[in-house]
Amino acid sequence: MRILIVDDHAVVRAGLKALLEQQPDFVVVGEAESGIDAVRQAATHRPDIIVMDIRMPGGLSGIEACEQIVDQFPHIKIIMLTSYAEDELVMDAVRAGAVGYVLKRVGSTDLVDAIRTVGKGDALIDPTMTKALLEEVRQAAQVKEASAFSELTPQEMRILALMVEGLTNREIAAQLFLGEGTVRNYVGNILSKLQVSNRAEAAVFAVKNHIERHLPAEDDN
């Protein structure tokens, strides 16, 4: 495995290089002392794995460098080194494309094992971090769903939900105590706001975005 080491401390880089070069299946192809240097050397050496400090001085942080490298070279796997298991920093690193993180205080055997784990295609994310990331993804999906209906009024949402159930304008009018013409106008507004051409497309849109999760309370106007 071709490895690039990134850390702003020369002593740390030397120690990592000495450790990794003892492994018959590792070769250190380069060292970088800054985020900018890391991006440059990633382009030059095209390593399989980068072991990079999460905190880097200068114009480009370790997280920013990770994001740029993964964007340009998706095959490169990046392990972040961190002094502490700082949840927010680690989350930022994973969002940027890192496959995991290793605490600097771990033993040499653990670091070698971590690199081999990543080399096999596995991730190095603590189970609690995985749970937090999944929750973040779930919340982001719900926000996106809700925004899909942001132009609709509460009454239009109720009518759209009944359209999903296959009710006609007359049936919707009877259920909501409205005039049929009023419902017809509401339906027209709904199609226009959702930018769809017919009731079927509106229903598909509503189901796709889980309208049942976003229906207004009964007392909402």
PDB file of C-alpha atoms in Angstrom:
ATOM      1  CA  MET A   1       0.000   0.000   0.000  1.00  0.00           C
ATOM      2  CA  ARG A   2       1.301   3.406  -1.006  1.00  0.00           C
ATOM      3  CA  ILE A   3       1.009   5.844   1.895  1.00  0.00           C
ATOM      4  CA  LEU A   4       1.349   9.620   2.179  1.00  0.00           C
ATOM      5  CA  ILE A   5       2.002  11.074   5.658  1.00  0.00           C
ATOM      6  CA  VAL A   6       0.698  14.564   6.453  1.00  0.00           C
ATOM      7  CA  ASP A   7       1.586  16.347   9.699  1.00  0.00           C
ATOM      8  CA  ASP A   8       3.036  19.761  10.454  1.00  0.00           C
ATOM      9  CA  HIS A   9       5.508  18.311  12.984  1.00  0.00           C
ATOM     10  CA  ALA A  10       8.650  16.832  11.434  1.00  0.00           C
ATOM     11  CA  VAL A  11       9.227  14.571  14.456  1.00  0.00           C
ATOM     12  CA  VAL A  12       5.746  13.061  14.106  1.00  0.00           C
ATOM     13  CA  ARG A  13       6.255  12.477  10.382  1.00  0.00           C
ATOM     14  CA  ALA A  14       9.623  10.822  11.029  1.00  0.00           C
ATOM     15  CA  GLY A  15       8.144   8.546  13.674  1.00  0.00           C
ATOM     16  CA  LEU A  16       5.234   7.522  11.466  1.00  0.00           C
ATOM     17  CA  LYS A  17       7.520   6.906   8.516  1.00  0.00           C
ATOM     18  CA  ALA A  18       9.862   4.726  10.574  1.00  0.00           C
ATOM     19  CA  LEU A  19       6.925   2.719  11.889  1.00  0.00           C
ATOM     20  CA  LEU A  20       5.203   2.212   8.568  1.00  0.00           C
ATOM     21  CA  GLU A  21       8.325   1.351   6.615  1.00  0.00           C
ATOM     22  CA  GLN A  22       8.888  -1.615   8.941  1.00  0.00           C
ATOM     23  CA  GLN A  23       5.840  -3.213   7.353  1.00  0.00           C
ATOM     24  CA  PRO A  24       6.629  -5.289   4.251  1.00  0.00           C
ATOM     25  CA  ASP A  25       3.349  -4.356   2.584  1.00  0.00           C
ATOM     26  CA  PHE A  26       3.669  -0.569   3.162  1.00  0.00           C
ATOM     27  CA  VAL A  27       5.670   2.023   1.272  1.00  0.00           C
ATOM     28  CA  VAL A  28       5.733   5.692   2.255  1.00  0.00           C
ATOM     29  CA  VAL A  29       5.691   7.602  -1.026  1.00  0.00           C
ATOM     30  CA  GLY A  30       5.801  11.090   0.454  1.00  0.00           C
ATOM     31  CA  GLU A  31       5.473  13.455   3.402  1.00  0.00           C
ATOM     32  CA  ALA A  32       3.595  16.762   3.596  1.00  0.00           C
ATOM     33  CA  GLU A  33       3.706  19.437   6.286  1.00  0.00           C
ATOM     34  CA  SER A  34       0.576  21.398   5.396  1.00  0.00           C
ATOM     35  CA  GLY A  35      -2.866  20.985   3.863  1.00  0.00           C
ATOM     36  CA  ILE A  36      -1.762  22.733   0.682  1.00  0.00           C
ATOM     37  CA  ASP A  37       1.290  20.480   0.425  1.00  0.00           C
ATOM     38  CA  ALA A  38      -0.932  17.439   1.010  1.00  0.00           C
ATOM     39  CA  VAL A  39      -3.159  18.286  -1.958  1.00  0.00           C
ATOM     40  CA  ARG A  40      -0.105  18.864  -4.140  1.00  0.00           C
ATOM     41  CA  GLN A  41       1.604  15.609  -3.134  1.00  0.00           C
ATOM     42  CA  ALA A  42      -1.619  13.618  -3.478  1.00  0.00           C
ATOM     43  CA  ALA A  43      -1.732  14.750  -7.111  1.00  0.00           C
ATOM     44  CA  THR A  44       1.933  13.874  -7.633  1.00  0.00           C
ATOM     45  CA  HIS A  45       2.145  10.498  -5.879  1.00  0.00           C
ATOM     46  CA  ARG A  46      -1.470   9.222  -6.094  1.00  0.00           C
ATOM     47  CA  PRO A  47      -1.161   7.212  -2.859  1.00  0.00           C
ATOM     48  CA  ASP A  48      -3.613   4.521  -1.820  1.00  0.00           C
ATOM     49  CA  ILE A  49      -3.909   5.912   1.707  1.00  0.00           C
ATOM     50  CA  ILE A  50      -3.190   9.252   3.365  1.00  0.00           C
ATOM     51  CA  VAL A  51      -2.613   9.473   7.111  1.00  0.00           C
ATOM     52  CA  MET A  52      -3.267  13.131   7.923  1.00  0.00           C
ATOM     53  CA  ASP A  53      -3.408  15.307  11.031  1.00  0.00           C
ATOM     54  CA  ILE A  54      -6.891  16.734  11.435  1.00  0.00           C
ATOM     55  CA  ARG A  55      -5.518  20.060  12.729  1.00  0.00           C
ATOM     56  CA  MET A  56      -3.185  21.757  10.259  1.00  0.00           C
ATOM     57  CA  PRO A  57      -1.854  25.327  10.369  1.00  0.00           C
ATOM     58  CA  GLY A  58      -1.752  27.651   7.402  1.00  0.00           C
ATOM     59  CA  GLY A  59      -4.238  28.302   4.660  1.00  0.00           C
ATOM     60  CA  LEU A  60      -5.796  24.839   4.408  1.00  0.00           C
ATOM     61  CA  SER A  61      -6.939  22.681   7.324  1.00  0.00           C
ATOM     62  CA  GLY A  62      -6.710  18.908   7.334  1.00  0.00           C
ATOM     63  CA  ILE A  63     -10.469  18.700   6.778  1.00  0.00           C
ATOM     64  CA  GLU A  64     -10.361  21.137   3.847  1.00  0.00           C
ATOM     65  CA  ALA A  65      -7.411  19.279   2.338  1.00  0.00           C
ATOM     66  CA  CYS A  66      -9.296  16.001   2.747  1.00  0.00           C
ATOM     67  CA  GLU A  67     -12.310  17.403   0.916  1.00  0.00           C
ATOM     68  CA  GLN A  68     -10.204  18.644  -1.996  1.00  0.00           C
ATOM     69  CA  ILE A  69      -8.235  15.398  -2.305  1.00  0.00           C
ATOM     70  CA  VAL A  70     -11.296  13.140  -2.199  1.00  0.00           C
ATOM     71  CA  ASP A  71     -13.039  15.348  -4.735  1.00  0.00           C
ATOM     72  CA  GLN A  72     -10.116  15.098  -7.160  1.00  0.00           C
ATOM     73  CA  PHE A  73      -9.020  11.525  -6.407  1.00  0.00           C
ATOM     74  CA  PRO A  74     -11.939   9.456  -5.070  1.00  0.00           C
ATOM     75  CA  HIS A  75      -9.830   6.290  -4.876  1.00  0.00           C
ATOM     76  CA  ILE A  76      -7.565   7.765  -2.168  1.00  0.00           C
ATOM     77  CA  LYS A  77      -8.598   6.733   1.345  1.00  0.00           C
ATOM     78  CA  ILE A  78      -7.860   9.245   4.099  1.00  0.00           C
ATOM     79  CA  ILE A  79      -7.375   8.425   7.777  1.00  0.00           C
ATOM     80  CA  MET A  80      -7.428  11.430  10.081  1.00  0.00           C
ATOM     81  CA  LEU A  81      -5.070  11.607  13.054  1.00  0.00           C
ATOM     82  CA  THR A  82      -6.474  13.469  16.039  1.00  0.00           C
ATOM     83  CA  SER A  83      -5.265  14.065  19.582  1.00  0.00           C
ATOM     84  CA  TYR A  84      -8.773  13.816  21.003  1.00  0.00           C
ATOM     85  CA  ALA A  85     -11.996  12.186  19.866  1.00  0.00           C
ATOM     86  CA  GLU A  86     -13.562  15.586  19.137  1.00  0.00           C
ATOM     87  CA  ASP A  87     -17.012  14.682  17.841  1.00  0.00           C
ATOM     88  CA  GLU A  88     -17.625  17.777  15.742  1.00  0.00           C
ATOM     89  CA  LEU A  89     -14.182  17.747  14.105  1.00  0.00           C
ATOM     90  CA  VAL A  90     -14.420  14.044  13.360  1.00  0.00           C
ATOM     91  CA  MET A  91     -17.920  14.511  11.943  1.00  0.00           C
ATOM     92  CA  ASP A  92     -16.587  17.290   9.714  1.00  0.00           C
ATOM     93  CA  ALA A  93     -13.788  14.996   8.533  1.00  0.00           C
ATOM     94  CA  VAL A  94     -16.199  12.183   7.667  1.00  0.00           C
ATOM     95  CA  ARG A  95     -18.441  14.660   5.828  1.00  0.00           C
ATOM     96  CA  ALA A  96     -15.343  15.755   3.904  1.00  0.00           C
ATOM     97  CA  GLY A  97     -14.726  12.176   2.775  1.00  0.00           C
ATOM     98  CA  ALA A  98     -12.394  10.666   5.363  1.00  0.00           C
ATOM     99  CA  VAL A  99     -12.904   6.950   5.933  1.00  0.00           C
ATOM    100  CA  GLY A 100     -12.243   7.268   9.627  1.00  0.00           C
ATOM    101  CA  TYR A 101      -9.915   8.521  12.304  1.00  0.00           C
ATOM    102  CA  VAL A 102      -7.222   7.265  14.664  1.00  0.00           C
ATOM    103  CA  LEU A 103      -6.195   8.829  17.965  1.00  0.00           C
ATOM    104  CA  LYS A 104      -2.529   9.846  18.025  1.00  0.00           C
ATOM    105  CA  ARG A 105      -2.063   8.074  21.339  1.00  0.00           C
ATOM    106  CA  VAL A 106      -2.948   4.632  19.947  1.00  0.00           C
ATOM    107  CA  GLY A 107      -0.250   1.997  19.909  1.00  0.00           C
ATOM    108  CA  SER A 108       1.811   1.381  16.802  1.00  0.00           C
ATOM    109  CA  THR A 109       0.152  -1.990  16.215  1.00  0.00           C
ATOM    110  CA  ASP A 110      -3.279  -0.372  16.310  1.00  0.00           C
ATOM    111  CA  LEU A 111      -2.255   2.219  13.715  1.00  0.00           C
ATOM    112  CA  VAL A 112      -0.845  -0.430  11.397  1.00  0.00           C
ATOM    113  CA  ASP A 113      -4.016  -2.501  11.815  1.00  0.00           C
ATOM    114  CA  ALA A 114      -6.122   0.578  11.090  1.00  0.00           C
ATOM    115  CA  ILE A 115      -4.279   1.236   7.831  1.00  0.00           C
ATOM    116  CA  ARG A 116      -4.682  -2.377   6.756  1.00  0.00           C
ATOM    117  CA  THR A 117      -8.379  -2.243   7.638  1.00  0.00           C
ATOM    118  CA  VAL A 118      -8.849   0.816   5.441  1.00  0.00           C
ATOM    119  CA  GLY A 119      -6.763  -0.783   2.704  1.00  0.00           C
ATOM    120  CA  LYS A 120      -9.255  -3.656   2.586  1.00  0.00           C
ATOM    121  CA  GLY A 121     -12.096  -1.210   2.018  1.00  0.00           C
ATOM    122  CA  ASP A 122     -13.486  -1.026   5.551  1.00  0.00           C
ATOM    123  CA  ALA A 123     -14.136   2.171   7.506  1.00  0.00           C
ATOM    124  CA  LEU A 124     -12.779   3.245  10.890  1.00  0.00           C
ATOM    125  CA  ILE A 125     -15.731   5.033  12.439  1.00  0.00           C
ATOM    126  CA  ASP A 126     -16.671   4.525  16.060  1.00  0.00           C
ATOM    127  CA  PRO A 127     -20.171   3.003  16.427  1.00  0.00           C
ATOM    128  CA  THR A 128     -21.390   6.059  18.362  1.00  0.00           C
ATOM    129  CA  MET A 129     -20.142   8.278  15.536  1.00  0.00           C
ATOM    130  CA  THR A 130     -21.923   6.086  12.991  1.00  0.00           C
ATOM    131  CA  LYS A 131     -25.173   6.521  14.910  1.00  0.00           C
ATOM    132  CA  ALA A 132     -24.707  10.297  14.985  1.00  0.00           C
ATOM    133  CA  LEU A 133     -23.985  10.406  11.252  1.00  0.00           C
ATOM    134  CA  LEU A 134     -27.038   8.315  10.420  1.00  0.00           C
ATOM    135  CA  GLU A 135     -29.192  10.611  12.564  1.00  0.00           C
ATOM    136  CA  GLU A 136     -27.765  13.613  10.735  1.00  0.00           C
ATOM    137  CA  VAL A 137     -28.558  12.033   7.375  1.00  0.00           C
ATOM    138  CA  ARG A 138     -32.090  11.215   8.555  1.00  0.00           C
ATOM    139  CA  GLN A 139     -32.682  14.780   9.732  1.00  0.00           C
ATOM    140  CA  ALA A 140     -31.301  16.205   6.489  1.00  0.00           C
ATOM    141  CA  ALA A 141     -33.680  13.977   4.519  1.00  0.00           C
ATOM    142  CA  GLN A 142     -36.635  15.172   6.596  1.00  0.00           C
ATOM    143  CA  VAL A 143     -35.674  18.812   6.061  1.00  0.00           C
ATOM    144  CA  LYS A 144     -35.437  18.178   2.320  1.00  0.00           C
ATOM    145  CA  GLU A 145     -38.855  16.488   2.312  1.00  0.00           C
ATOM    146  CA  ALA A 146     -40.446  19.337   4.248  1.00  0.00           C
ATOM    147  CA  SER A 147     -38.948  21.906   1.891  1.00  0.00           C
ATOM    148  CA  ALA A 148     -40.624  20.100  -1.015  1.00  0.00           C
ATOM    149  CA  PHE A 149     -43.977  21.252   0.405  1.00  0.00           C
ATOM    150  CA  SER A 150     -42.845  24.680   1.601  1.00  0.00           C
ATOM    151  CA  GLU A 151     -45.004  26.563  -0.929  1.00  0.00           C
ATOM    152  CA  LEU A 152     -48.221  24.814   0.087  1.00  0.00           C
ATOM    153  CA  THR A 153     -50.628  26.137   2.710  1.00  0.00           C
ATOM    154  CA  PRO A 154     -51.909  23.775   5.427  1.00  0.00           C
ATOM    155  CA  GLN A 155     -55.236  23.438   3.572  1.00  0.00           C
ATOM    156  CA  GLU A 156     -53.449  22.635   0.318  1.00  0.00           C
ATOM    157  CA  MET A 157     -51.427  19.986   2.157  1.00  0.00           C
ATOM    158  CA  ARG A 158     -54.632  18.351   3.408  1.00  0.00           C
ATOM    159  CA  ILE A 159     -56.126  18.392  -0.075  1.00  0.00           C
ATOM    160  CA  LEU A 160     -52.946  16.946  -1.584  1.00  0.00           C
ATOM    161  CA  ALA A 161     -53.022  14.131   0.978  1.00  0.00           C
ATOM    162  CA  LEU A 162     -56.597  13.313  -0.060  1.00  0.00           C
ATOM    163  CA  MET A 163     -55.554  13.424  -3.716  1.00  0.00           C
ATOM    164  CA  VAL A 164     -52.934  10.774  -2.857  1.00  0.00           C
ATOM    165  CA  GLU A 165     -55.789   8.631  -1.507  1.00  0.00           C
ATOM    166  CA  GLY A 166     -57.487   8.934  -4.905  1.00  0.00           C
ATOM    167  CA  LEU A 167     -60.437  11.098  -3.826  1.00  0.00           C
ATOM    168  CA  THR A 168     -62.208  13.213  -6.449  1.00  0.00           C
ATOM    169  CA  ASN A 169     -62.799  16.934  -6.077  1.00  0.00           C
ATOM    170  CA  ARG A 170     -66.390  16.236  -5.007  1.00  0.00           C
ATOM    171  CA  GLU A 171     -65.279  13.715  -2.376  1.00  0.00           C
ATOM    172  CA  ILE A 172     -62.595  16.073  -1.061  1.00  0.00           C
ATOM    173  CA  ALA A 173     -65.137  18.898  -0.888  1.00  0.00           C
ATOM    174  CA  ALA A 174     -67.516  16.768   1.133  1.00  0.00           C
ATOM    175  CA  GLN A 175     -64.801  15.638   3.552  1.00  0.00           C
ATOM    176  CA  LEU A 176     -63.422  19.135   4.155  1.00  0.00           C
ATOM    177  CA  PHE A 177     -66.794  20.932   4.022  1.00  0.00           C
ATOM    178  CA  LEU A 178     -65.791  23.039   1.022  1.00  0.00           C
ATOM    179  CA  GLY A 179     -67.417  23.839  -2.280  1.00  0.00           C
ATOM    180  CA  GLU A 180     -66.384  21.693  -5.222  1.00  0.00           C
ATOM    181  CA  GLY A 181     -65.297  24.786  -7.139  1.00  0.00           C
ATOM    182  CA  THR A 182     -63.148  25.855  -4.209  1.00  0.00           C
ATOM    183  CA  VAL A 183     -61.421  22.460  -4.180  1.00  0.00           C
ATOM    184  CA  ARG A 184     -60.895  22.742  -7.938  1.00  0.00           C
ATOM    185  CA  ASN A 185     -59.111  26.041  -7.400  1.00  0.00           C
ATOM    186  CA  TYR A 186     -57.001  24.556  -4.616  1.00  0.00           C
ATOM    187  CA  VAL A 187     -55.988  21.659  -6.851  1.00  0.00           C
ATOM    188  CA  GLY A 188     -54.959  24.073  -9.594  1.00  0.00           C
ATOM    189  CA  ASN A 189     -52.827  26.002  -7.122  1.00  0.00           C
ATOM    190  CA  ILE A 190     -51.225  22.792  -5.876  1.00  0.00           C
ATOM    191  CA  LEU A 191     -50.277  21.646  -9.379  1.00  0.00           C
ATOM    192  CA  SER A 192     -48.825  25.065 -10.125  1.00  0.00           C
ATOM    193  CA  LYS A 193     -46.798  25.268  -6.914  1.00  0.00           C
ATOM    194  CA  LEU A 194     -45.423  21.726  -7.298  1.00  0.00           C
ATOM    195  CA  GLN A 195     -44.741  22.375 -10.984  1.00  0.00           C
ATOM    196  CA  VAL A 196     -46.516  19.206 -12.096  1.00  0.00           C
ATOM    197  CA  SER A 197     -49.056  18.848 -14.875  1.00  0.00           C
ATOM    198  CA  ASN A 198     -51.725  16.570 -13.374  1.00  0.00           C
ATOM    199  CA  ARG A 199     -53.103  14.967 -10.236  1.00  0.00           C
ATOM    200  CA  ALA A 200     -51.216  11.708 -10.781  1.00  0.00           C
ATOM    201  CA  GLU A 201     -47.865  13.504 -10.897  1.00  0.00           C
ATOM    202  CA  ALA A 202     -48.819  15.480  -7.784  1.00  0.00           C
ATOM    203  CA  ALA A 203     -49.675  12.249  -5.959  1.00  0.00           C
ATOM    204  CA  VAL A 204     -46.377  10.615  -6.945  1.00  0.00           C
ATOM    205  CA  PHE A 205     -44.485  13.716  -5.777  1.00  0.00           C
ATOM    206  CA  ALA A 206     -46.320  13.667  -2.452  1.00  0.00           C
ATOM    207  CA  VAL A 207     -45.666   9.977  -1.821  1.00  0.00           C
ATOM    208  CA  LYS A 208     -42.005  10.278  -2.818  1.00  0.00           C
ATOM    209  CA  ASN A 209     -41.527  13.065  -0.282  1.00  0.00           C
ATOM    210  CA  HIS A 210     -43.480  11.289   2.469  1.00  0.00           C
ATOM    211  CA  ILE A 211     -46.322  13.762   2.809  1.00  0.00           C
ATOM    212  CA  GLU A 212     -47.701  11.784   5.756  1.00  0.00           C
ATOM    213  CA  ARG A 213     -44.758  13.004   7.872  1.00  0.00           C
ATOM    214  CA  HIS A 214     -45.459  16.646   7.143  1.00  0.00           C
ATOM    215  CA  LEU A 215     -49.230  17.035   7.383  1.00  0.00           C
ATOM    216  CA  PRO A 216     -50.340  20.046   9.427  1.00  0.00           C
ATOM    217  CA  ALA A 217     -52.136  19.749  12.745  1.00  0.00           C
ATOM    218  CA  GLU A 218     -55.902  19.869  12.597  1.00  0.00           C
ATOM    219  CA  ASP A 219     -56.024  23.382  14.069  1.00  0.00           C
ATOM    220  CA  ASP A 220     -53.527  24.854  11.562  1.00  0.00           C
ATOM    221  CA  ASN A 221     -55.061  27.197   9.052  1.00  0.00           C
TER     222      ASN A 221
END
